[in-house]
CSV table of C-alpha atoms in Angstrom, one decimal:
chain,number,residue,atom,x,y,z
A,1,MET,CA,5.0,9.8,-10.5
A,2,LEU,CA,7.7,11.1,-8.0
A,3,ARG,CA,10.7,8.5,-7.1
A,4,VAL,CA,12.5,8.4,-3.8
A,5,PHE,CA,15.0,5.6,-3.5
A,6,HIS,CA,13.7,3.5,-6.1
A,7,HIS,CA,10.1,3.6,-4.8
A,8,TYR,CA,7.7,5.4,-7.1
A,9,PHE,CA,4.7,7.6,-5.3
A,10,SER,CA,1.9,9.5,-6.6
A,11,SER,CA,2.7,13.5,-6.8
A,12,ARG,CA,-0.9,14.2,-6.8
A,13,LYS,CA,-1.3,12.7,-3.2
A,14,LEU,CA,1.9,14.7,-2.2
A,15,ALA,CA,0.3,17.6,-3.3
A,16,LEU,CA,-3.5,16.7,-1.4
A,17,PHE,CA,-1.4,15.9,1.5
A,18,VAL,CA,0.8,19.3,1.5
A,19,ILE,CA,-2.3,21.5,0.8
A,20,GLU,CA,-4.5,19.7,3.5
A,21,SER,CA,-2.2,20.0,6.0
A,22,VAL,CA,-1.3,23.5,5.1
A,23,ALA,CA,-5.6,24.1,5.3
A,24,ILE,CA,-5.8,22.2,8.4
A,25,ALA,CA,-3.3,24.2,10.5
A,26,LEU,CA,-4.7,27.8,9.2
A,27,THR,CA,-8.0,27.0,9.6
A,28,CYS,CA,-7.9,25.3,13.0
A,29,LEU,CA,-6.0,28.0,14.4
A,30,MET,CA,-8.2,31.2,12.7
A,31,GLY,CA,-11.1,29.1,13.8
A,32,ALA,CA,-10.1,28.7,17.7
A,33,VAL,CA,-8.8,32.4,17.7
A,34,GLY,CA,-12.4,33.1,16.6
A,35,CYS,CA,-14.1,31.4,18.5
A,36,ALA,CA,-12.4,32.1,21.8
A,37,THR,CA,-12.7,36.0,21.2
A,38,ILE,CA,-16.3,35.4,20.7
A,39,LEU,CA,-16.6,33.3,23.9
A,40,ALA,CA,-14.4,35.8,26.0
A,41,PRO,CA,-16.3,37.3,29.0
A,42,ALA,CA,-17.8,40.8,28.4
A,43,ASN,CA,-15.1,44.0,29.3
A,44,SER,CA,-12.2,41.6,28.4
A,45,HIS,CA,-9.6,40.8,25.8
A,46,MET,CA,-8.1,37.3,25.2
A,47,PRO,CA,-4.4,37.2,26.6
A,48,LEU,CA,-3.5,36.1,23.0
A,49,ALA,CA,0.0,36.5,23.3
A,50,GLN,CA,-0.1,34.0,26.4
A,51,SER,CA,-2.0,31.7,24.2
A,52,VAL,CA,0.0,31.5,21.6
A,53,PRO,CA,1.8,28.0,22.8
A,54,ALA,CA,-1.4,26.4,23.6
A,55,LEU,CA,-3.0,27.2,20.0
A,56,ILE,CA,-0.2,25.9,18.4
A,57,LEU,CA,-0.1,22.9,20.0
A,58,LEU,CA,-3.6,22.6,19.5
A,59,GLY,CA,-2.9,23.2,15.6
A,60,ALA,CA,0.4,20.8,15.5
A,61,THR,CA,-2.4,17.7,17.4
A,62,PHE,CA,-5.2,18.7,14.8
A,63,VAL,CA,-2.9,18.1,11.6
A,64,PRO,CA,-1.8,14.4,11.9
A,65,THR,CA,-4.4,13.3,14.1
A,66,PHE,CA,-6.8,14.8,11.1
A,67,GLN,CA,-5.1,13.3,8.4
A,68,PHE,CA,-4.2,10.3,10.1
A,69,SER,CA,-7.9,9.1,10.5
A,70,LEU,CA,-8.4,10.5,6.7
A,71,TYR,CA,-5.8,8.0,6.0
A,72,LEU,CA,-7.8,5.1,8.0
A,73,MET,CA,-10.9,6.3,6.0
A,74,ASP,CA,-9.0,5.5,2.9
A,75,LEU,CA,-9.4,9.1,2.0
A,76,TYR,CA,-6.1,9.4,0.5
A,77,ASP,CA,-7.3,7.2,-2.0
A,78,LEU,CA,-8.4,9.8,-4.6
A,79,ARG,CA,-10.8,7.2,-6.0
A,80,VAL,CA,-12.8,6.7,-2.6
A,81,ALA,CA,-11.8,10.3,-1.6
A,82,ALA,CA,-14.3,11.3,-5.2
A,83,GLU,CA,-16.8,8.9,-4.2
A,84,ASP,CA,-17.0,10.2,-0.8
A,85,ARG,CA,-17.5,14.0,-1.8
A,86,SER,CA,-21.5,13.5,-2.4
A,87,ARG,CA,-22.0,11.8,0.8
A,88,GLY,CA,-19.4,12.3,2.9
A,89,ALA,CA,-20.0,9.6,5.4
A,90,ARG,CA,-16.1,8.6,5.6
A,91,LEU,CA,-15.3,12.5,6.0
A,92,LEU,CA,-17.6,12.8,9.0
A,93,LYS,CA,-16.3,9.3,10.5
A,94,ALA,CA,-12.6,11.1,10.4
A,95,ALA,CA,-13.7,14.3,11.8
A,96,GLY,CA,-15.6,12.7,14.9
A,97,VAL,CA,-12.5,10.2,15.6
A,98,THR,CA,-10.2,12.9,15.4
A,99,THR,CA,-12.4,15.7,17.6
A,100,ALA,CA,-12.7,12.7,20.2
A,101,VAL,CA,-8.8,12.2,20.3
A,102,VAL,CA,-7.4,15.6,20.1
A,103,GLY,CA,-10.2,16.6,22.9
A,104,VAL,CA,-8.7,13.9,25.1
A,105,LEU,CA,-5.1,15.1,24.2
A,106,MET,CA,-5.7,18.8,24.7
A,107,MET,CA,-7.4,18.0,28.4
A,108,LEU,CA,-4.2,16.0,29.3
A,109,ALA,CA,-1.8,18.8,28.1
A,110,PRO,CA,-1.9,20.6,30.5
A,111,ALA,CA,-0.9,18.3,33.1
A,112,VAL,CA,2.5,17.8,31.5
A,113,LEU,CA,3.3,21.1,29.4
A,114,PRO,CA,2.6,24.7,30.6
A,115,VAL,CA,-0.1,25.5,28.4
A,116,GLN,CA,-4.3,26.2,28.8
A,117,LEU,CA,-6.4,26.9,26.1
A,118,PRO,CA,-8.8,29.7,26.1
A,119,PRO,CA,-12.4,28.9,26.6
A,120,GLY,CA,-13.8,28.4,23.4
A,121,ALA,CA,-10.4,27.4,21.5
A,122,LEU,CA,-11.0,23.9,21.2
A,123,LEU,CA,-14.8,24.3,19.8
A,124,GLY,CA,-13.5,26.9,17.2
A,125,GLY,CA,-10.2,24.9,16.5
A,126,GLY,CA,-12.3,21.5,15.6
A,127,MET,CA,-15.2,23.4,13.5
A,128,GLY,CA,-12.2,25.5,11.4
A,129,ALA,CA,-10.3,22.1,10.9
A,130,PHE,CA,-13.3,20.2,9.5
A,131,ALA,CA,-14.1,23.4,7.5
A,132,GLY,CA,-10.7,24.0,6.0
A,133,THR,CA,-10.9,20.0,5.2
A,134,LEU,CA,-14.3,20.3,3.4
A,135,LEU,CA,-12.9,23.2,1.5
A,136,VAL,CA,-10.2,21.0,0.3
A,137,ARG,CA,-12.2,18.0,-0.8
A,138,ALA,CA,-14.8,20.3,-2.0
A,139,SER,CA,-12.3,21.3,-4.4
A,140,LEU,CA,-10.4,18.0,-4.8
A,141,ARG,CA,-10.5,18.3,-9.2
A,142,ALA,CA,-8.6,21.5,-8.5
A,143,VAL,CA,-6.0,20.1,-6.1
A,144,VAL,CA,-5.4,17.2,-7.6
A,145,GLY,CA,-6.3,17.7,-11.2
A,146,ASN,CA,-8.1,16.1,-14.1
A,147,PRO,CA,-7.0,12.2,-14.7
A,148,SER,CA,-4.0,11.7,-16.8
A,149,ARG,CA,-5.4,10.7,-20.2
A,150,VAL,CA,-3.1,7.6,-21.7
A,151,LEU,CA,-3.0,6.0,-24.8
A,152,ILE,CA,-2.2,2.5,-25.2
A,153,VAL,CA,-0.9,1.4,-28.4
A,154,GLY,CA,-2.3,-2.3,-28.8
A,155,ASP,CA,-5.5,-3.9,-29.2
A,156,GLY,CA,-5.3,-7.2,-28.3
A,157,LEU,CA,-4.8,-9.6,-25.1
A,158,LYS,CA,-1.9,-7.4,-23.6
A,159,ALA,CA,-3.3,-3.8,-24.2
A,160,ARG,CA,-6.5,-5.0,-22.8
A,161,ALA,CA,-5.1,-6.3,-20.1
A,162,VAL,CA,-2.9,-3.0,-19.4
A,163,ALA,CA,-6.6,-1.0,-19.7
A,164,THR,CA,-7.9,-3.7,-17.2
A,165,LEU,CA,-5.4,-2.9,-14.9
A,166,ILE,CA,-5.1,1.1,-14.9
A,167,GLU,CA,-9.1,0.7,-14.3
A,168,GLN,CA,-8.8,-1.6,-11.4
A,169,GLY,CA,-5.6,0.0,-10.1
A,170,GLY,CA,-5.3,3.8,-10.9
A,171,GLU,CA,-7.0,5.1,-8.4
A,172,ASP,CA,-8.7,7.3,-10.7
A,173,ALA,CA,-5.9,9.2,-11.4
A,174,PHE,CA,-5.6,7.6,-15.2
A,175,GLN,CA,-8.4,7.7,-17.8
A,176,VAL,CA,-7.5,5.0,-21.0
A,177,VAL,CA,-8.4,7.8,-24.2
A,178,ALA,CA,-7.7,4.8,-26.6
A,179,LEU,CA,-6.3,1.7,-27.7
A,180,VAL,CA,-5.1,2.0,-31.2
A,181,ASP,CA,-3.2,-0.4,-33.3
A,182,PRO,CA,-0.8,1.6,-35.8
A,183,ARG,CA,-0.4,-1.1,-38.1
A,184,ALA,CA,-4.5,-1.8,-38.3
A,185,PRO,CA,-5.9,-0.3,-41.9
A,186,LEU,CA,-8.8,2.3,-41.2
A,187,ALA,CA,-12.8,1.2,-42.1
A,188,ASN,CA,-12.4,2.9,-45.0
A,189,GLY,CA,-9.3,1.4,-46.6
A,190,ARG,CA,-7.0,4.7,-45.1
A,191,ALA,CA,-3.7,4.3,-43.5
A,192,PRO,CA,-3.9,4.9,-39.9
A,193,ASP,CA,-2.6,8.3,-38.4
A,194,PRO,CA,0.8,7.9,-36.8
A,195,VAL,CA,0.8,7.4,-33.0
A,196,ASP,CA,2.0,10.9,-32.4
A,197,VAL,CA,-0.9,12.2,-34.3
A,198,VAL,CA,-3.3,10.2,-32.1
A,199,ALA,CA,-1.8,11.5,-29.1
A,200,GLU,CA,-2.2,14.8,-29.8
A,201,ARG,CA,-5.7,14.2,-31.0
A,202,TYR,CA,-6.5,12.8,-27.8
A,203,LYS,CA,-4.1,14.8,-25.6
A,204,ALA,CA,-2.6,12.3,-24.1
A,205,GLY,CA,-0.2,12.6,-21.4
A,206,PHE,CA,0.9,9.2,-21.4
A,207,VAL,CA,1.6,6.3,-24.3
A,208,VAL,CA,1.9,3.0,-23.6
A,209,GLN,CA,3.5,0.6,-25.9
A,210,ALA,CA,1.3,-2.4,-25.3
A,211,MET,CA,1.5,-4.9,-28.8
A,212,ASP,CA,1.4,-8.2,-28.8
A,213,ASP,CA,3.3,-8.5,-31.4
A,214,MET,CA,5.8,-5.3,-32.7
A,215,ARG,CA,7.1,-7.5,-35.6
A,216,GLY,CA,6.7,-5.1,-39.3
A,217,GLY,CA,6.0,-1.8,-37.5
A,218,GLN,CA,7.2,1.4,-38.5
A,219,TRP,CA,5.9,3.3,-35.6
A,220,MET,CA,8.7,3.4,-33.3
A,221,ASP,CA,10.1,6.8,-34.7
A,222,ALA,CA,6.3,8.2,-33.7
A,223,LEU,CA,7.0,6.8,-30.2
A,224,LEU,CA,10.1,9.4,-30.3
A,225,ARG,CA,8.5,12.3,-31.6
A,226,CYS,CA,5.9,11.8,-28.6
A,227,ARG,CA,8.8,11.9,-26.2
A,228,LEU,CA,10.1,15.0,-28.0
A,229,ALA,CA,7.0,16.5,-27.5
A,230,GLY,CA,6.8,16.1,-23.8
A,231,ARG,CA,4.7,12.9,-23.6
A,232,ARG,CA,5.5,10.4,-21.0
A,233,VAL,CA,6.3,6.7,-23.2
A,234,TYR,CA,6.5,3.3,-21.5
A,235,ASP,CA,6.4,-0.1,-22.8
A,236,ALA,CA,3.7,-2.2,-20.6
A,237,THR,CA,5.9,-3.5,-18.1
A,238,GLY,CA,7.4,0.2,-17.4
A,239,PHE,CA,4.2,1.8,-17.1
A,240,CYS,CA,2.9,-0.6,-14.3
A,241,GLU,CA,6.0,-1.1,-12.3
A,242,ARG,CA,5.8,3.2,-12.3
A,243,VAL,CA,2.3,4.1,-11.9
A,244,LEU,CA,0.5,0.9,-10.5
A,245,ARG,CA,3.8,0.0,-8.7
A,246,ARG,CA,3.3,-3.9,-9.5
A,247,ILE,CA,5.3,-5.7,-12.5
A,248,PRO,CA,2.3,-7.7,-14.5
A,249,VAL,CA,4.0,-11.4,-14.8
A,250,ALA,CA,2.3,-11.5,-18.3
A,251,HIS,CA,4.7,-9.0,-19.7
A,252,LEU,CA,7.6,-9.8,-18.1
A,253,ARG,CA,11.0,-11.0,-19.8
A,254,THR,CA,14.0,-12.2,-18.1
A,255,SER,CA,15.7,-9.5,-19.3
A,256,ASP,CA,13.7,-6.9,-17.4
A,257,PHE,CA,15.5,-8.2,-14.4
A,258,ALA,CA,18.9,-9.1,-15.9
A,259,PHE,CA,20.0,-5.9,-16.8
A,260,ALA,CA,17.9,-4.1,-13.5
A,261,ASP,CA,20.8,-2.3,-11.2
A,262,GLU,CA,18.2,-2.2,-8.7
A,263,LEU,CA,18.7,-5.6,-7.6
A,264,THR,CA,22.2,-5.2,-6.7
A,265,VAL,CA,22.5,-4.9,-3.5
A,266,SER,CA,25.6,-3.3,-1.9
A,267,PRO,CA,26.9,-4.8,1.4
A,268,VAL,CA,26.5,-1.6,3.3
A,269,ARG,CA,22.7,-1.4,2.0
A,270,ARG,CA,22.4,-5.0,2.9
A,271,ALA,CA,23.8,-4.3,6.6
A,272,ALA,CA,21.6,-1.3,7.5
A,273,LYS,CA,18.5,-3.4,6.1
A,274,ARG,CA,19.8,-6.1,8.9
A,275,VAL,CA,20.4,-3.5,11.4
A,276,PHE,CA,16.6,-2.3,10.6
A,277,ASP,CA,15.1,-5.7,10.6
A,278,ILE,CA,16.7,-6.1,14.4
A,279,LEU,CA,15.4,-2.6,15.8
A,280,VAL,CA,11.6,-3.0,14.8
A,281,ALA,CA,11.8,-6.5,15.7
A,282,SER,CA,12.8,-5.9,19.0
A,283,VAL,CA,10.7,-2.9,19.5
A,284,LEU,CA,7.6,-5.0,18.6
A,285,LEU,CA,8.7,-7.6,20.6
A,286,LEU,CA,9.3,-5.6,23.9
A,287,CYS,CA,6.1,-3.3,22.9
A,288,ALA,CA,3.7,-6.4,22.5
A,289,ALA,CA,5.3,-8.7,25.5
A,290,PRO,CA,2.7,-7.7,28.2
A,291,PHE,CA,0.1,-8.2,26.1
A,292,LEU,CA,1.5,-11.8,24.5
A,293,VAL,CA,1.0,-13.4,28.2
A,294,LEU,CA,-2.6,-12.8,28.0
A,295,VAL,CA,-2.7,-14.1,24.5
A,296,VAL,CA,-0.8,-17.1,25.7
A,297,LEU,CA,-3.3,-17.9,28.3
A,298,ALA,CA,-6.2,-17.1,26.1
A,299,ILE,CA,-5.1,-19.9,23.5
A,300,LYS,CA,-4.4,-22.8,26.4
A,301,LEU,CA,-7.7,-22.0,27.9
A,302,ASP,CA,-9.6,-22.0,24.8
A,303,SER,CA,-8.5,-25.5,23.3
A,304,LYS,CA,-6.0,-28.4,23.7
A,305,GLY,CA,-2.7,-28.3,22.1
A,306,PRO,CA,0.3,-26.5,21.8
A,307,ILE,CA,0.8,-22.5,22.3
A,308,PHE,CA,3.1,-22.3,19.2
A,309,TYR,CA,3.0,-23.6,16.1
A,310,ARG,CA,6.2,-24.0,13.8
A,311,GLN,CA,6.2,-25.0,10.5
A,312,GLU,CA,8.3,-25.5,7.0
A,313,ARG,CA,8.2,-22.3,4.8
A,314,THR,CA,10.8,-21.0,2.0
A,315,GLY,CA,13.2,-18.8,2.8
A,316,LEU,CA,15.7,-16.6,1.1
A,317,GLY,CA,17.4,-19.0,-2.0
A,318,GLY,CA,14.8,-21.5,-1.9
A,319,LYS,CA,16.4,-22.7,1.7
A,320,PRO,CA,13.5,-24.1,4.0
A,321,TYR,CA,13.4,-22.9,7.5
A,322,GLY,CA,11.2,-23.3,10.7
A,323,LEU,CA,8.4,-20.1,11.1
A,324,TRP,CA,6.7,-19.6,14.3
A,325,LYS,CA,3.5,-18.8,14.7
A,326,PHE,CA,0.5,-18.7,17.4
A,327,ARG,CA,-1.5,-21.9,17.2
A,328,SER,CA,-4.7,-20.5,15.8
A,329,MET,CA,-6.1,-23.5,14.4
A,330,ARG,CA,-7.2,-27.0,15.6
A,331,THR,CA,-4.2,-29.6,16.3
A,332,ASP,CA,-5.8,-31.5,13.7
A,333,ALA,CA,-6.6,-29.1,10.9
A,334,GLU,CA,-4.3,-30.9,8.3
A,335,LYS,CA,-5.0,-34.3,8.7
A,336,ASP,CA,-5.9,-34.6,5.1
A,337,GLY,CA,-3.0,-32.4,3.8
A,338,ALA,CA,-1.7,-29.0,3.4
A,339,VAL,CA,-4.5,-26.8,2.1
A,340,TRP,CA,-4.8,-22.7,1.6
A,341,ALA,CA,-6.7,-21.1,4.3
A,342,ARG,CA,-10.6,-20.2,3.5
A,343,ALA,CA,-12.8,-17.1,4.4
A,344,ASN,CA,-14.6,-18.2,7.8
A,345,ASP,CA,-12.5,-21.4,7.7
A,346,ASP,CA,-14.0,-23.8,10.5
A,347,ARG,CA,-10.3,-25.2,11.5
A,348,VAL,CA,-9.7,-22.1,13.0
A,349,THR,CA,-10.5,-21.7,16.9
A,350,ARG,CA,-12.5,-18.8,18.8
A,351,VAL,CA,-9.2,-17.2,19.8
A,352,GLY,CA,-7.6,-18.0,16.9
A,353,ARG,CA,-10.6,-16.5,14.9
A,354,PHE,CA,-9.2,-13.2,16.6
A,355,ILE,CA,-5.5,-13.4,16.6
A,356,ARG,CA,-5.6,-14.0,12.9
A,357,LYS,CA,-7.9,-11.2,12.4
A,358,THR,CA,-5.5,-9.1,14.3
A,359,ARG,CA,-2.5,-10.6,12.8
A,360,ILE,CA,-1.5,-11.4,16.7
A,361,ASP,CA,-0.8,-14.6,15.5
A,362,GLU,CA,2.5,-13.8,13.2
A,363,ILE,CA,4.1,-11.5,16.4
A,364,PRO,CA,6.4,-14.8,17.2
A,365,GLN,CA,8.0,-14.5,13.7
A,366,VAL,CA,9.9,-11.7,15.4
A,367,PHE,CA,12.2,-14.2,16.3
A,368,ASN,CA,12.4,-15.6,12.6
A,369,VAL,CA,13.4,-12.4,12.3
A,370,LEU,CA,16.1,-11.7,14.7
A,371,MET,CA,17.3,-15.2,13.8
A,372,GLY,CA,17.9,-14.2,10.3
A,373,ASP,CA,15.5,-16.6,8.3
A,374,MET,CA,13.4,-13.7,7.9
A,375,SER,CA,13.3,-10.1,6.9
A,376,PHE,CA,10.7,-7.5,9.1
A,377,VAL,CA,9.6,-6.8,5.0
A,378,GLY,CA,9.6,-9.1,2.5
A,379,PRO,CA,7.1,-11.6,0.0
A,380,ARG,CA,4.9,-13.6,2.8
A,381,PRO,CA,6.8,-16.9,3.3
A,382,GLU,CA,4.8,-19.7,1.5
A,383,ARG,CA,5.0,-23.2,2.1
A,384,PRO,CA,7.3,-25.7,0.5
A,385,VAL,CA,4.8,-27.6,-0.8
A,386,PHE,CA,2.7,-24.9,-2.4
A,387,VAL,CA,6.0,-23.3,-3.8
A,388,GLU,CA,6.9,-26.1,-5.7
A,389,GLN,CA,3.1,-26.1,-7.2
A,390,LEU,CA,3.2,-22.6,-8.1
A,391,LYS,CA,6.6,-22.3,-9.8
A,392,GLN,CA,5.0,-24.7,-12.3
A,393,GLN,CA,2.0,-22.7,-13.0
A,394,ILE,CA,3.5,-19.4,-12.4
A,395,PRO,CA,6.3,-17.6,-14.5
A,396,PHE,CA,9.0,-16.2,-12.5
A,397,TYR,CA,7.6,-17.0,-9.3
A,398,GLY,CA,10.7,-18.3,-7.9
A,399,LEU,CA,12.2,-14.7,-7.9
A,400,ARG,CA,10.5,-13.6,-4.7
A,401,GLU,CA,13.0,-15.9,-3.3
A,402,ALA,CA,15.9,-13.4,-4.3
A,403,VAL,CA,14.9,-11.6,-1.2
A,404,LYS,CA,14.5,-13.0,2.5
A,405,PRO,CA,10.3,-13.3,3.1
A,406,GLY,CA,8.6,-11.0,5.4
A,407,LEU,CA,6.3,-10.8,8.3
A,408,THR,CA,4.8,-7.9,6.2
A,409,GLY,CA,5.5,-7.2,2.8
A,410,TRP,CA,4.4,-4.6,-0.3
A,411,ALA,CA,2.0,-7.6,-1.6
A,412,GLN,CA,0.5,-7.8,2.1
A,413,ILE,CA,-0.8,-4.2,2.4
A,414,ARG,CA,-1.7,-4.1,-1.5
A,415,TYR,CA,-3.8,-7.1,-2.2
A,416,PRO,CA,-6.2,-9.2,0.2
A,417,TYR,CA,-5.4,-12.5,1.6
A,418,GLY,CA,-4.9,-15.0,-1.4
A,419,ALA,CA,-6.2,-18.6,-1.8
A,420,SER,CA,-5.7,-19.3,-5.0
A,421,VAL,CA,-3.2,-19.7,-8.1
A,422,GLU,CA,-4.7,-16.5,-9.5
A,423,ASP,CA,-4.6,-14.5,-6.3
A,424,ALA,CA,-0.6,-15.8,-5.8
A,425,ARG,CA,0.1,-14.8,-9.3
A,426,ASN,CA,-1.6,-10.8,-8.6
A,427,LYS,CA,0.5,-11.0,-5.3
A,428,LEU,CA,3.8,-12.2,-6.9
A,429,GLU,CA,3.5,-8.7,-9.3
A,430,PHE,CA,3.6,-6.8,-5.9
A,431,ASP,CA,6.2,-9.4,-4.8
A,432,LEU,CA,8.4,-8.8,-7.9
A,433,TYR,CA,7.9,-4.7,-7.4
A,434,TYR,CA,9.4,-5.1,-4.0
A,435,VAL,CA,12.4,-7.3,-5.3
A,436,LYS,CA,13.3,-4.6,-7.7
A,437,ASN,CA,12.4,-1.5,-5.9
A,438,GLY,CA,13.2,-2.5,-2.2
A,439,SER,CA,14.5,0.1,0.1
A,440,LEU,CA,14.5,1.1,3.9
A,441,PHE,CA,12.4,4.1,2.6
A,442,LEU,CA,9.9,1.3,1.2
A,443,ASP,CA,10.1,-0.5,4.3
A,444,MET,CA,9.2,2.3,6.4
A,445,GLY,CA,6.2,2.8,4.6
A,446,ILE,CA,5.0,-0.7,4.0
A,447,ILE,CA,5.4,-1.1,8.0
A,448,PHE,CA,3.4,2.3,8.1
A,449,HIS,CA,0.5,0.8,6.1
A,450,THR,CA,0.5,-2.2,7.9
A,451,VAL,CA,-0.7,-0.1,11.3
A,452,ARG,CA,-3.7,0.7,9.2
A,453,HIS,CA,-4.3,-2.8,8.2
A,454,VAL,CA,-4.1,-4.5,11.8
A,455,LEU,CA,-6.1,-1.4,13.1
A,456,LEU,CA,-8.8,-2.3,10.6
A,457,ALA,CA,-8.0,-6.1,10.4
A,458,ARG,CA,-7.6,-6.3,6.8
A,459,GLY,CA,-6.2,-8.8,4.6
A,460,ALA,CA,-6.3,-11.6,7.2
A,461,ARG,CA,-8.3,-14.7,7.3
């Protein structure tokens, strides 16, 4: 894992992205030149020198378009990428979208730029780019390497919970090789081998301490030897934070946050985030303004009631504020009291179903961002009635209030829409990661991921 501005991200994915970028660029240019040469008229030579700018533009268009299409198809999730290798359905969809988009862009390019592709270059470039991507995907294991082997010290509830989190959220980048209790005697009565010996036997690159009870252990020296031997040694909370980018509530101690330097936010950083919020919110509002007029008309024609809906939410430090949204439900939706939204909720109007699915109903929250009640990126704002219930049922739930709530956030893009206490607990673990490791770098990444969620209508009800 690499860490940039407090945020951890996968070095394997970075390697795949860079290698694939180079492969697409090279094979696209090779294919374009080769196909143009083959299709050139007889007794003539392709004016390659004059076509160099157009060919470079073709490659520069194919690379980001193809890779964004792969991203939309989840093919930078290493588990999904490995599963798609046998059928290639997602890869073919990405290639189709890329070809269509690049084809349109290259036809429009001569109207604004002094470039002209030779005959056959677009076809050859597309075939080359697809061949390069296919080659990288076919050799995926060689590119990203085998899953890192993880030895978990412990075999109780905590250890098994960590193993489950790795299985569910590790994206096929980690493999749990064993759960061992260094204090439990073996079946034959012999004392267990030290942890460093077991780690060497299993060729483990990571050792995770996840004992339910650490008392009476004489095995910390073995963990130190693991570290000195080049293995990465973490406790359960540290491993989940660095690798899974969530902080499990069940393993969290107050001291983990009390001693975290990341929670100290300087005035400069706070001011920079405020400027960032205002800029992003203003750009979104200006870009969406023409479309919002149509949304207003659709809401008004679809059902009786106001266009906007104002609801109390809990903000920074537990302070309540009024959140603005486009109305997406009937006016009597909560006549029996506040309830979580459900899948296929019959309280949602016809227009409301569309604007909720595409997150359009949340655009008026930019006014809350501009007024300072919210940040553009942060934990999802919750209603005070739910917050009080969840604080009683979920430890550390109040830590979400250490930062402003956001229009989008780390939990929103990493976990589907929640409508239960268990969902709230899981989302809190991602929120806590953001509370501790938030930065403008992470904010920009979250906004980028949010675009995919909006385009594919994910994570909304």
